[in-house]
PDB file of C-alpha atoms in Angstrom:
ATOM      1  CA  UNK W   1       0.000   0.000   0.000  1.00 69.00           C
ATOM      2  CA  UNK W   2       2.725   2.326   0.627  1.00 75.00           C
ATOM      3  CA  UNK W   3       4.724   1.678  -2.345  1.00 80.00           C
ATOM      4  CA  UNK W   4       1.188   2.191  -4.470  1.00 81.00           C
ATOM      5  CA  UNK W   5       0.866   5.839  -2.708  1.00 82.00           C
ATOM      6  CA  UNK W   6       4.487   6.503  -3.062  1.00 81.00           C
ATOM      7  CA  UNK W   7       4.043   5.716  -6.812  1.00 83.00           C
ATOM      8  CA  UNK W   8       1.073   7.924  -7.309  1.00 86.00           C
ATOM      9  CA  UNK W   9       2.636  10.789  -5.432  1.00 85.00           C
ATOM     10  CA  UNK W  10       5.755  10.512  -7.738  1.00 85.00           C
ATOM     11  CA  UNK W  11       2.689  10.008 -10.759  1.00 88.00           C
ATOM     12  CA  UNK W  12       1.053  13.124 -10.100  1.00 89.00           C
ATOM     13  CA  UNK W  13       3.942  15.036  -9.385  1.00 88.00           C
ATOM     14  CA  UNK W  14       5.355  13.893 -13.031  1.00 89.00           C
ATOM     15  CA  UNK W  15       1.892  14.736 -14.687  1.00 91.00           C
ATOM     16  CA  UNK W  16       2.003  18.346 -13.647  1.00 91.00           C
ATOM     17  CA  UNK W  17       5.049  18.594 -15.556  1.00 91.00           C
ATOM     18  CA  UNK W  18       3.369  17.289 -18.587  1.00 92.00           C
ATOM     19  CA  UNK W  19       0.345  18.882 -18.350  1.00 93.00           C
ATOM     20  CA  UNK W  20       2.722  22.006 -17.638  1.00 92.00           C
ATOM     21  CA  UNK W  21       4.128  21.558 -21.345  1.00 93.00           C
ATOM     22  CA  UNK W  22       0.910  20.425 -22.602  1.00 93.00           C
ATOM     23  CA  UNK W  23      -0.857  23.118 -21.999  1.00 93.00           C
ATOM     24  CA  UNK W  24       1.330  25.411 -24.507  1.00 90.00           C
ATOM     25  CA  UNK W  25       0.650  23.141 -27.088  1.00 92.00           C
ATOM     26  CA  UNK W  26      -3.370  23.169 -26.288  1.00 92.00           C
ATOM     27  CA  UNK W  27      -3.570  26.647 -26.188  1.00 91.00           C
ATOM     28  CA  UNK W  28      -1.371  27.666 -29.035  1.00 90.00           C
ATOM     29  CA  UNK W  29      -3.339  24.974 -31.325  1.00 90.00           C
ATOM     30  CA  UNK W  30      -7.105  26.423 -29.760  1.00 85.00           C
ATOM     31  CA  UNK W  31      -5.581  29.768 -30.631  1.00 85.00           C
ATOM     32  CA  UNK W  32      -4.319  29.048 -34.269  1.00 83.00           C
ATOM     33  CA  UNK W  33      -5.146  25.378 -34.998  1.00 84.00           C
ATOM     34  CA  UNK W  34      -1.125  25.080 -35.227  1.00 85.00           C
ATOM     35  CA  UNK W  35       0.400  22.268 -33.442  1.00 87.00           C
ATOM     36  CA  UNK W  36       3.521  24.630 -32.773  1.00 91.00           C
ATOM     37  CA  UNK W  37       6.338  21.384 -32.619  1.00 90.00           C
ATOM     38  CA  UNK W  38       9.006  24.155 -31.763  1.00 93.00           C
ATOM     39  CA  UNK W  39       7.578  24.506 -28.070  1.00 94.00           C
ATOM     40  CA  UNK W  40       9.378  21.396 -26.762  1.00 93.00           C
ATOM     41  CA  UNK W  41      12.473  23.145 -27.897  1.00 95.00           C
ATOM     42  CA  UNK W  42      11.649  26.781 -26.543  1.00 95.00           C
ATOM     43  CA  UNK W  43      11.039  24.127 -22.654  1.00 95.00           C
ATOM     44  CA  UNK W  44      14.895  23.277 -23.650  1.00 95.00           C
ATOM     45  CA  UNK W  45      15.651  26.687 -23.814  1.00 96.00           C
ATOM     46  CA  UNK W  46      14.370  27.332 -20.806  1.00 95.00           C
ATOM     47  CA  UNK W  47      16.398  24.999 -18.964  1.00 95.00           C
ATOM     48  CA  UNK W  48      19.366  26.510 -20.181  1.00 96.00           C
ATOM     49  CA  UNK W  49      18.655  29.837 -19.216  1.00 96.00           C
ATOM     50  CA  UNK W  50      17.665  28.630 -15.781  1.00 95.00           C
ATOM     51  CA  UNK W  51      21.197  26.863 -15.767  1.00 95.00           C
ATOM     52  CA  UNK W  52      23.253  29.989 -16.756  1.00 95.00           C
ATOM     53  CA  UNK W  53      21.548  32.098 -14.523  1.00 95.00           C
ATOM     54  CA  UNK W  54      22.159  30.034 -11.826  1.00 93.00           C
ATOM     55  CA  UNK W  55      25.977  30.171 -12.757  1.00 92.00           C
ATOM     56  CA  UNK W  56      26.265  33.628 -13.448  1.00 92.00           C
ATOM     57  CA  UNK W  57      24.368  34.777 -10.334  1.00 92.00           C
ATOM     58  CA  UNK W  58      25.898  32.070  -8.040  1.00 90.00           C
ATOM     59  CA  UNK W  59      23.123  31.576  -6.561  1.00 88.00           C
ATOM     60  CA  UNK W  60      23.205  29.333  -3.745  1.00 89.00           C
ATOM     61  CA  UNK W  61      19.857  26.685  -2.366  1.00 86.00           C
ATOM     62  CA  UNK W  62      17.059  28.412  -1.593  1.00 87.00           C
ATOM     63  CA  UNK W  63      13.396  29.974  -1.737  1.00 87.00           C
ATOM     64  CA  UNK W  64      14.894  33.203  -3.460  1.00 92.00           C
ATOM     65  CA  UNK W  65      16.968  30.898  -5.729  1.00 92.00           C
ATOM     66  CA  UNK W  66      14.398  28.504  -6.867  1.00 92.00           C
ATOM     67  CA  UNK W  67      12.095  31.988  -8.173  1.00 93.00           C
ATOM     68  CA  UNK W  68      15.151  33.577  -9.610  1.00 95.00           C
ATOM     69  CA  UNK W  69      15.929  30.757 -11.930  1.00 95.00           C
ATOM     70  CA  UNK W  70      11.837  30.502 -12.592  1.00 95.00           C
ATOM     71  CA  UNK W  71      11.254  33.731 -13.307  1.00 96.00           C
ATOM     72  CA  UNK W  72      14.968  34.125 -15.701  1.00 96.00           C
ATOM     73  CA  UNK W  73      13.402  30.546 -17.522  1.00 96.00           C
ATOM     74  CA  UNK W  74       9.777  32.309 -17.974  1.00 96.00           C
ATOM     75  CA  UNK W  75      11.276  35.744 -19.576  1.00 96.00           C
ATOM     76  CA  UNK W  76      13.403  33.891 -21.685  1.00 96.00           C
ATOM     77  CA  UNK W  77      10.845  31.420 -23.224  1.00 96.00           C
ATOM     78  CA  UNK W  78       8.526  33.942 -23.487  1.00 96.00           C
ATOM     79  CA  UNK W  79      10.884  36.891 -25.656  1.00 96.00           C
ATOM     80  CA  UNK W  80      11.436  33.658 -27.616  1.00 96.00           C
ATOM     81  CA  UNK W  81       8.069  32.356 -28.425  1.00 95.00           C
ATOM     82  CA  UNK W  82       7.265  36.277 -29.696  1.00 94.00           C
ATOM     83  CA  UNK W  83      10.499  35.957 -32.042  1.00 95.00           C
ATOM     84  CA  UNK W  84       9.209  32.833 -33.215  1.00 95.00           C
ATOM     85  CA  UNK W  85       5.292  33.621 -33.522  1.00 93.00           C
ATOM     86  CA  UNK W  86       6.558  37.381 -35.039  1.00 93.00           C
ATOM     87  CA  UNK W  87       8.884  36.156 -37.430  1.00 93.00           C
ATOM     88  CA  UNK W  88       7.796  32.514 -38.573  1.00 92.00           C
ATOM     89  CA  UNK W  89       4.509  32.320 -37.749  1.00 92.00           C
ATOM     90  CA  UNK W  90       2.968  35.386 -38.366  1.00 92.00           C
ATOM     91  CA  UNK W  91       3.587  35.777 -41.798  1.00 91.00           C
ATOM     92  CA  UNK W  92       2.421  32.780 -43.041  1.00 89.00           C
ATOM     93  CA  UNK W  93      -1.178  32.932 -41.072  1.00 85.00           C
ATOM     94  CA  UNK W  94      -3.195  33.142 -44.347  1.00 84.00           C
ATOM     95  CA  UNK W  95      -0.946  30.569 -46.113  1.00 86.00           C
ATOM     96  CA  UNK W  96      -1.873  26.535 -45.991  1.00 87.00           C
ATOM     97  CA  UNK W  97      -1.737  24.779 -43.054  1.00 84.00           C
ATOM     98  CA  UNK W  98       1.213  22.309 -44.155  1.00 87.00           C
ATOM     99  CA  UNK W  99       3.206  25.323 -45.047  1.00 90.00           C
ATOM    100  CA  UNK W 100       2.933  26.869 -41.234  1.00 88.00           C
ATOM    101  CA  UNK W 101       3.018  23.130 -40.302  1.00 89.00           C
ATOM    102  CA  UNK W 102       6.691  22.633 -42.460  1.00 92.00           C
ATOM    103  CA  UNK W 103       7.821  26.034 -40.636  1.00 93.00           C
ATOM    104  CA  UNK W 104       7.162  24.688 -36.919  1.00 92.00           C
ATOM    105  CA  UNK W 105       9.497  21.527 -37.918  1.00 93.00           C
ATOM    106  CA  UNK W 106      11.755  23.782 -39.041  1.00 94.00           C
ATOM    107  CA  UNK W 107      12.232  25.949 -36.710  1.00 95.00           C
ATOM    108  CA  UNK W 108      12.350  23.361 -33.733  1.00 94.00           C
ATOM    109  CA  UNK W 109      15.091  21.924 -35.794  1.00 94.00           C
ATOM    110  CA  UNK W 110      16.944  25.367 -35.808  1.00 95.00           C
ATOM    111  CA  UNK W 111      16.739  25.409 -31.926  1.00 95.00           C
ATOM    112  CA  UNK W 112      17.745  22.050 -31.438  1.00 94.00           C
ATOM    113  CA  UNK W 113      20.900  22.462 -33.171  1.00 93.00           C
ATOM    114  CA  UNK W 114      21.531  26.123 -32.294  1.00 94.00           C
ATOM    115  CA  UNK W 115      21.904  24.503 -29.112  1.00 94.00           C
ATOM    116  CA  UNK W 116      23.844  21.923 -29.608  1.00 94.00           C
ATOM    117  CA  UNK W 117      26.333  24.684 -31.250  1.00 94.00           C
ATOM    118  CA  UNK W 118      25.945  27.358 -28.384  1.00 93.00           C
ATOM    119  CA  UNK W 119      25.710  24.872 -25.235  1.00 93.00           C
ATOM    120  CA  UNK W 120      27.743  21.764 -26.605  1.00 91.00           C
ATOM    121  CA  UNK W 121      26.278  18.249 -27.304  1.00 88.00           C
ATOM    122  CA  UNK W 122      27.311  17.152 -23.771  1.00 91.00           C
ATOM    123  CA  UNK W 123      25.043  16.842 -21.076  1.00 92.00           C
ATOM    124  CA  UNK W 124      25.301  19.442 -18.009  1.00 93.00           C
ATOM    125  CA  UNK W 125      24.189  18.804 -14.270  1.00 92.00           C
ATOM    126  CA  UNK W 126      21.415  21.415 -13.430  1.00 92.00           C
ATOM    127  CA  UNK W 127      21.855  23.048 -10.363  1.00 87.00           C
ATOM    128  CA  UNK W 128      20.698  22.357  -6.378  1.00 85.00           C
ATOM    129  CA  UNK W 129      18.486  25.338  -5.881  1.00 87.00           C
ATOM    130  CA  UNK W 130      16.546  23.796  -3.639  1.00 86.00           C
ATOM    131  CA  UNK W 131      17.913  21.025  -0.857  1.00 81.00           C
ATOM    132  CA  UNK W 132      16.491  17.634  -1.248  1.00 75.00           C
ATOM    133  CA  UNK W 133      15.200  16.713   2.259  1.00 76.00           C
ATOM    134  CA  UNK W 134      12.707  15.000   3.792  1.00 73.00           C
ATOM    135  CA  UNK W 135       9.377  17.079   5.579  1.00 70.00           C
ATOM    136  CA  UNK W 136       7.426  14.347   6.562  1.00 71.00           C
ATOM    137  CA  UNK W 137       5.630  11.084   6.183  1.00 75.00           C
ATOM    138  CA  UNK W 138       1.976  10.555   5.758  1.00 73.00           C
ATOM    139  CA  UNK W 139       1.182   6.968   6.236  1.00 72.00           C
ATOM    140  CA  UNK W 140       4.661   6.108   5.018  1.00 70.00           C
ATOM    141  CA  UNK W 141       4.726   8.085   2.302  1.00 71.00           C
ATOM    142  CA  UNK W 142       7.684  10.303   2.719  1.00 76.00           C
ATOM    143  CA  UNK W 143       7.758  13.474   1.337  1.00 75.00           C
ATOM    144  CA  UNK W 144      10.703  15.414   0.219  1.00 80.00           C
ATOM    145  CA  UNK W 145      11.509  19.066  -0.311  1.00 85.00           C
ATOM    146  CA  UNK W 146      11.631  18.579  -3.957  1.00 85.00           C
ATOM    147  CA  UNK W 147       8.046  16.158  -4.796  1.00 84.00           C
ATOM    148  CA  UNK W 148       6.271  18.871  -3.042  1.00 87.00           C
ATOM    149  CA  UNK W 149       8.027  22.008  -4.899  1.00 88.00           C
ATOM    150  CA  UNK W 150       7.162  20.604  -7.885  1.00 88.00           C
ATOM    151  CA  UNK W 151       3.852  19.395  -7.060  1.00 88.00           C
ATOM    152  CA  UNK W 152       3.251  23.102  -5.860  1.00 90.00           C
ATOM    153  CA  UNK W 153       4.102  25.600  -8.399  1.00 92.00           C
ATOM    154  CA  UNK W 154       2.726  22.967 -10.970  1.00 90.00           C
ATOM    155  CA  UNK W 155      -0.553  23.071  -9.725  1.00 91.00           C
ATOM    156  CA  UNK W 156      -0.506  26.942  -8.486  1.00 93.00           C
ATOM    157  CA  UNK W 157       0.572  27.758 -12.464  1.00 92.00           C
ATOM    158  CA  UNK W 158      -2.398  26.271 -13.714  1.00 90.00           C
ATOM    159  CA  UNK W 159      -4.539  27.756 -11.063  1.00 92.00           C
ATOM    160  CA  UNK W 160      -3.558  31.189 -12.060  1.00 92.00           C
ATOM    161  CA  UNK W 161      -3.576  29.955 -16.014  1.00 92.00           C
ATOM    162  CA  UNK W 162      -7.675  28.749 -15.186  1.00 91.00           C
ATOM    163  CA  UNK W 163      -7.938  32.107 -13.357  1.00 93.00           C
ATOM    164  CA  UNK W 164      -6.492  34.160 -16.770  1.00 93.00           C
ATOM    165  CA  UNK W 165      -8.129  32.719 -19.255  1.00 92.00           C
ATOM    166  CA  UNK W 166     -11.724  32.700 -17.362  1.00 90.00           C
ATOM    167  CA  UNK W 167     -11.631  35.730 -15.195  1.00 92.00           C
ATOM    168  CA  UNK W 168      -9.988  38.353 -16.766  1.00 93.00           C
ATOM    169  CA  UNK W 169     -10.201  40.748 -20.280  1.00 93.00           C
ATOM    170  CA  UNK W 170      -7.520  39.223 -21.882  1.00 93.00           C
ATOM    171  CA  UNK W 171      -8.800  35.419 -21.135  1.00 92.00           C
ATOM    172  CA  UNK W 172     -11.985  36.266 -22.647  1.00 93.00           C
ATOM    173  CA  UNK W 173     -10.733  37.868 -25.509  1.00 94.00           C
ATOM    174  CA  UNK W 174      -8.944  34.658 -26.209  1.00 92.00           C
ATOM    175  CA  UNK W 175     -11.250  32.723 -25.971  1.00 91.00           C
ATOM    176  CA  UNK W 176     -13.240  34.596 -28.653  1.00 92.00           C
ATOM    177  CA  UNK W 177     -10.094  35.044 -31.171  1.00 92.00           C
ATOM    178  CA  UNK W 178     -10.301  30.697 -30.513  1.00 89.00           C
ATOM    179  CA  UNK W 179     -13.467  30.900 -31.571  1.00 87.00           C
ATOM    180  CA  UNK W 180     -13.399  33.077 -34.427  1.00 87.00           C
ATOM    181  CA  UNK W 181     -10.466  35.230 -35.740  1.00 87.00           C
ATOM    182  CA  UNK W 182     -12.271  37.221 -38.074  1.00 88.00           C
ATOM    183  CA  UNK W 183     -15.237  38.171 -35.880  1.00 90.00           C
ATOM    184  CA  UNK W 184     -13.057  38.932 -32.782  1.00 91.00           C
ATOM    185  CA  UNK W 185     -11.277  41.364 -34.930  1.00 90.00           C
ATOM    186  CA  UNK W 186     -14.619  43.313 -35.837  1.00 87.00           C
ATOM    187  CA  UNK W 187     -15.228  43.464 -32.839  1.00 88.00           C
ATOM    188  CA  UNK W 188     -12.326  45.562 -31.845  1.00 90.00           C
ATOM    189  CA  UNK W 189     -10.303  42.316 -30.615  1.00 92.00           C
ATOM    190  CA  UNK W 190      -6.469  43.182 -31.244  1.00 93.00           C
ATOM    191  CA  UNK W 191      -6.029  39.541 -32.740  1.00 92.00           C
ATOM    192  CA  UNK W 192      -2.169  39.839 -33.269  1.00 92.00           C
ATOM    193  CA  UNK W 193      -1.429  40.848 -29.394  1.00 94.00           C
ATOM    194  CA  UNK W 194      -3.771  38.093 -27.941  1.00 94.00           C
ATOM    195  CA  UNK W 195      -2.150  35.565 -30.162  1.00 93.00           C
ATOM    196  CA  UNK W 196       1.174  36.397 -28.940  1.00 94.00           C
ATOM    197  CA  UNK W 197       0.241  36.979 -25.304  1.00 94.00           C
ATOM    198  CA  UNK W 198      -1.218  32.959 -25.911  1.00 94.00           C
ATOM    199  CA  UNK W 199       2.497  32.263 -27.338  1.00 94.00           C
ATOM    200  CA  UNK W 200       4.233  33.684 -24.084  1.00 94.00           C
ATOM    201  CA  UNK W 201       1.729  32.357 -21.577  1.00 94.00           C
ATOM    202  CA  UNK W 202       2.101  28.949 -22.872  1.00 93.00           C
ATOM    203  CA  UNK W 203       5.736  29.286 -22.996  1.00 95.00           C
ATOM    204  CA  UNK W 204       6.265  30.919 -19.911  1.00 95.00           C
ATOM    205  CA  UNK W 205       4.317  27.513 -18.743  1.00 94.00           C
ATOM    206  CA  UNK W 206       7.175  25.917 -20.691  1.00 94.00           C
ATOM    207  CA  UNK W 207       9.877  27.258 -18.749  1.00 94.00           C
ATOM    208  CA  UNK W 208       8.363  26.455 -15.662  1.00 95.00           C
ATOM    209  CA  UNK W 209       8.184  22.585 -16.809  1.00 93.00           C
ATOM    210  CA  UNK W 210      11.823  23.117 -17.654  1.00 94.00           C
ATOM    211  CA  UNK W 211      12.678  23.970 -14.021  1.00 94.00           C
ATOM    212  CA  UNK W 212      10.838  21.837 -12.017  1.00 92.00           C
ATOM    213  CA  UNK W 213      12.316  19.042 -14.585  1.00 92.00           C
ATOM    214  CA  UNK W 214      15.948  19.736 -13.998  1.00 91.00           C
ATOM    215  CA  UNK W 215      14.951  19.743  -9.886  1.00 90.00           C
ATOM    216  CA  UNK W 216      13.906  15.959 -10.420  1.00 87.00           C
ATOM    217  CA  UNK W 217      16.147  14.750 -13.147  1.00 87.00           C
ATOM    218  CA  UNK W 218      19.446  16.809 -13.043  1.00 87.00           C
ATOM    219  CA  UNK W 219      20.793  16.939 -16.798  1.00 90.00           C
ATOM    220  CA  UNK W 220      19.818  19.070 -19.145  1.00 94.00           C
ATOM    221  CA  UNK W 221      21.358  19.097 -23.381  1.00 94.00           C
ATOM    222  CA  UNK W 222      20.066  20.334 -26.175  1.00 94.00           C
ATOM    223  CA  UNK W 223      17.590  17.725 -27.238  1.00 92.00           C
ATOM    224  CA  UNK W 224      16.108  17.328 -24.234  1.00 93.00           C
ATOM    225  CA  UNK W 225      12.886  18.698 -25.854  1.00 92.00           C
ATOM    226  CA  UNK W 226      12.486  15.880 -28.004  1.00 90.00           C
ATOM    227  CA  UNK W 227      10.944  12.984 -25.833  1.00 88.00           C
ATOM    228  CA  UNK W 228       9.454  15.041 -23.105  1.00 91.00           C
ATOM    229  CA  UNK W 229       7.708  17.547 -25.906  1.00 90.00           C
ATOM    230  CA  UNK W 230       6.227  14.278 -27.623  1.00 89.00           C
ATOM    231  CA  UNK W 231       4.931  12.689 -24.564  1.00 91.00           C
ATOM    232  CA  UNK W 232       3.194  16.325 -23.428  1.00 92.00           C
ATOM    233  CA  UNK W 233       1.619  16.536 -27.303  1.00 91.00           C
ATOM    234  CA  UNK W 234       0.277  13.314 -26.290  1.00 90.00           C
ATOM    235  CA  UNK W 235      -0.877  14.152 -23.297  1.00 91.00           C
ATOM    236  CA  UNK W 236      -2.557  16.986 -25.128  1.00 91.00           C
ATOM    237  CA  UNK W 237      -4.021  14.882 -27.886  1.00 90.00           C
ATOM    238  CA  UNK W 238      -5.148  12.616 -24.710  1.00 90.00           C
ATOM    239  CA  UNK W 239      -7.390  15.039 -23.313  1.00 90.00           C
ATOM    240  CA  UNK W 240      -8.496  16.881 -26.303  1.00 89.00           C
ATOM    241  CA  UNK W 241      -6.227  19.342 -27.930  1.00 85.00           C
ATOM    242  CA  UNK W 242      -7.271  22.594 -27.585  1.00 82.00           C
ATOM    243  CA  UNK W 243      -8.939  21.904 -24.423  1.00 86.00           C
ATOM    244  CA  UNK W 244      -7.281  23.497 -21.050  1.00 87.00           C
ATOM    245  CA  UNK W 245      -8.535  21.007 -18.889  1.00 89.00           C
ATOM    246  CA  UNK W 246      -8.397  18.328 -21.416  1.00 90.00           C
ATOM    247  CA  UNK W 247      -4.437  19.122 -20.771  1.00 91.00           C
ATOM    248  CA  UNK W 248      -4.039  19.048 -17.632  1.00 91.00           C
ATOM    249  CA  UNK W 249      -6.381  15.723 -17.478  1.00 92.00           C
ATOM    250  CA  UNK W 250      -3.975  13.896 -20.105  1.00 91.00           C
ATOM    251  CA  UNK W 251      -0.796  14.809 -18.386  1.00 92.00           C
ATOM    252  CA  UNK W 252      -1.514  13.873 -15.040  1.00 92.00           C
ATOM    253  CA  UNK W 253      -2.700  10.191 -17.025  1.00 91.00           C
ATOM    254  CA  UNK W 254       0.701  10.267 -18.626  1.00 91.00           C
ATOM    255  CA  UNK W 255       2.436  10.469 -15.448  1.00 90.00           C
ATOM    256  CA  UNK W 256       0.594   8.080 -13.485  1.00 90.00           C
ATOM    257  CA  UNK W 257       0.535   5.590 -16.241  1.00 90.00           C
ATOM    258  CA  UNK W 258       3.999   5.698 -16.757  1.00 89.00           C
ATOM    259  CA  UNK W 259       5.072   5.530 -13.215  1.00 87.00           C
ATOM    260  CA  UNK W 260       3.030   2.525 -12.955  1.00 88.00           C
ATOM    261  CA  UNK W 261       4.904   0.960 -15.796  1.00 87.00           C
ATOM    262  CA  UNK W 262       8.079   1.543 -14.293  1.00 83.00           C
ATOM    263  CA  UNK W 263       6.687   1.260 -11.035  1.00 81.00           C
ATOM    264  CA  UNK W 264       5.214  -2.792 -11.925  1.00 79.00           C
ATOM    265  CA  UNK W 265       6.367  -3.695 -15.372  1.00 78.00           C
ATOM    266  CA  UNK W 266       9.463  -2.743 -16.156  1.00 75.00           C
ATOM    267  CA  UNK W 267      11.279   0.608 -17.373  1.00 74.00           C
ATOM    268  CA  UNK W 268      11.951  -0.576 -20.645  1.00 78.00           C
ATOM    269  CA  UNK W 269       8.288   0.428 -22.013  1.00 80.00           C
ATOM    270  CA  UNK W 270       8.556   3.217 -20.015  1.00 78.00           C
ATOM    271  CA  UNK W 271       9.087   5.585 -23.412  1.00 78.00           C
ATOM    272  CA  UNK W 272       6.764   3.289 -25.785  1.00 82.00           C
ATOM    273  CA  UNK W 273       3.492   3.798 -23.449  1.00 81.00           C
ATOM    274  CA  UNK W 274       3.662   7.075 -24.998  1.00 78.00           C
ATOM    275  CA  UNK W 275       2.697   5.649 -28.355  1.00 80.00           C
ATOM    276  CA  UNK W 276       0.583   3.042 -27.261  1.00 86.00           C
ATOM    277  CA  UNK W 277      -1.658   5.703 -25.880  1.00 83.00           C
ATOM    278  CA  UNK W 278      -1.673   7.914 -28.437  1.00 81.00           C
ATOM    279  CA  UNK W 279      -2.625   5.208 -31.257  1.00 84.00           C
ATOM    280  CA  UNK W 280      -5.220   3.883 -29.089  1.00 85.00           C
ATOM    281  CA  UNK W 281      -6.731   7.349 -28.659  1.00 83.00           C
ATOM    282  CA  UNK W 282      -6.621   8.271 -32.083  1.00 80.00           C
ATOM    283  CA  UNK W 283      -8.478   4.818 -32.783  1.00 85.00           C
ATOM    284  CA  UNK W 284     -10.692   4.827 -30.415  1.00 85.00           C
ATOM    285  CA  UNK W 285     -11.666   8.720 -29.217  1.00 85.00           C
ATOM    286  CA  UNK W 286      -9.688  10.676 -31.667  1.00 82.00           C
ATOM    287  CA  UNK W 287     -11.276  14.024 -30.148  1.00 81.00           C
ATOM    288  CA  UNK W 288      -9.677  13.244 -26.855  1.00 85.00           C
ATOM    289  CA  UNK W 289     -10.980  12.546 -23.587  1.00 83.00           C
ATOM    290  CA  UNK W 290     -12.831  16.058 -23.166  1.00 82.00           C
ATOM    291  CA  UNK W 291     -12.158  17.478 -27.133  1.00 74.00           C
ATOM    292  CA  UNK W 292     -15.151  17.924 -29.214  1.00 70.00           C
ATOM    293  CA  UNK W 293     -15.485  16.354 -32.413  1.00 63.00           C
ATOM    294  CA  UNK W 294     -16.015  18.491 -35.309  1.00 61.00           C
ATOM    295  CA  UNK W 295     -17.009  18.647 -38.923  1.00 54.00           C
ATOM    296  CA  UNK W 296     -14.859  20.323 -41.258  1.00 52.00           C
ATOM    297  CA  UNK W 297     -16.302  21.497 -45.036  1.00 46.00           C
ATOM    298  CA  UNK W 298     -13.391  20.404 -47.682  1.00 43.00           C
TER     299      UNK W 298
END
């Protein structure tokens, strides 16, 4: 029984990572009906600027550390995903779909090995900002300084995302450029700003991920991105992509799943329940879990 809650504890704590990257990719696509593949590599960005931060700052374990190196990985994912949206994206808004489509390959190719040229192929150890310690148990469940950090600002980001995009000016207005670009412009919507503040939200999100990711598995390179970013576009698909909570739903799945696999199988499928799941839900539900089918005229 213990080992069961232990494994759901690590689950969930996992989950909100992917429903942390997920999330970008939900609201970007709900936005623009892109699926922007670059994002994985603006989370790998993130990580890096965390990482030099933390080096150039010295900045030792702590409270004030941890939000220093959250806040530098937020700013820069963010002035990146308006470089990319302004100069990639944009542009080709009115062109076809596989030609945006090519671009996002393209340019999550360019980061990739950008980084590999700036940072060097070799892995690097992300830093301690936070001492790994145990609080407490709970029905011998122990719980350590880092599970609950990241189980914390994980779930407190999407409370304030759910807060955004319901309560406030800006959350409604995207959700009526999501609805219709054309008519939200008409009606006095500034369509370019809300689809870029939708780019750095769901980057800044990104970031985030890439933090609390480099607390629980310390090494970061340049193609990080790659696995992580597919299993969060499944965990996107798995919910319903361009559904919020359709995100968060799918990743926390993801992560309990696939501690449970490593947790009672074995680690080897570990990486392949990724694909399992997302050929069974395009099979079976290909809408997602809480995604809404639709009919489009060809």
């Amino acid at each position: 029984m213990q080992e069961l809650l232990q494994h759901i504890i690590n689950g969930i704590g996992l989950g909100s990572i992917y429903a942390l990257i997920a999330l970008g990719y939900t609201m970007v696509y709900g936005v623009l009906n892109l699926i922007n593949f670059a994002h994985s590599d603006v989370y790998m960005m993130g990580a890096f600027a965390a990482y030099y931060t933390q080096r150039f700052l010295n900045l030792k374990p702590g409270l004030m550390s941890f939000l220093i190196i959250i806040l530098a990985a937020m700013m820069f994912c963010s002035i990146l995903a308006l470089t990319i949206e302004r100069f990639a994206y944009r542009p080709l808004r009115k062109a076809p779909k596989l030609n945006i489509l090519i671009t996002a390959i393209g340019v999550s190719l360019f980061l990739e090995f950008s980084g590999q040229l700036i940072f060097g192929a070799d892995p690097k150890l992300f830093p301690s900002v936070i001492e790994d310690v145990g609080l407490f148990s709970i029905i011998g469940v122990r719980f350590r300084t880092i599970d609950l950090a990241i189980l914390a600002v994980g779930f407190l980001s999407m409370i304030v995302l759910r807060y955004i995009i319901v309560y406030t000016k800006t959350g409604r207005a995207m959700r009526a450029v999501s609805e219709n670009t054309k008519v939200a412009g008409l009606m006095g919507i500034p369509v370019n700003r809300i689809i870029a503040i939708t780019f750095v939200i769901g980057s800044s999100l990104a970031g985030i991920g890439s933090v609390l990711v480099g607390l629980k598995y310390p090494k970061i390179e340049p193609l990080m991105g790659m696995l992580i970013g597919l299993k969060a576009f499944v965990a996107a698909v798995l919910g319903g992509i361009g559904s919020i909570p359709g995100a968060v739903l799918g990743g926390i799945i993801m992560g309990l799943s696939e501690e449970m696999v490593v947790g009672y199988l074995s680690s080897t499928y570990r990486d392949a329940l990724s694909f399992g799941i997302l050929i069974i839900i395009l099979v079976v539900r290909p809408a997602g879990l809480l995604g809404k089918s639709s009919v489009d005229k060809v």
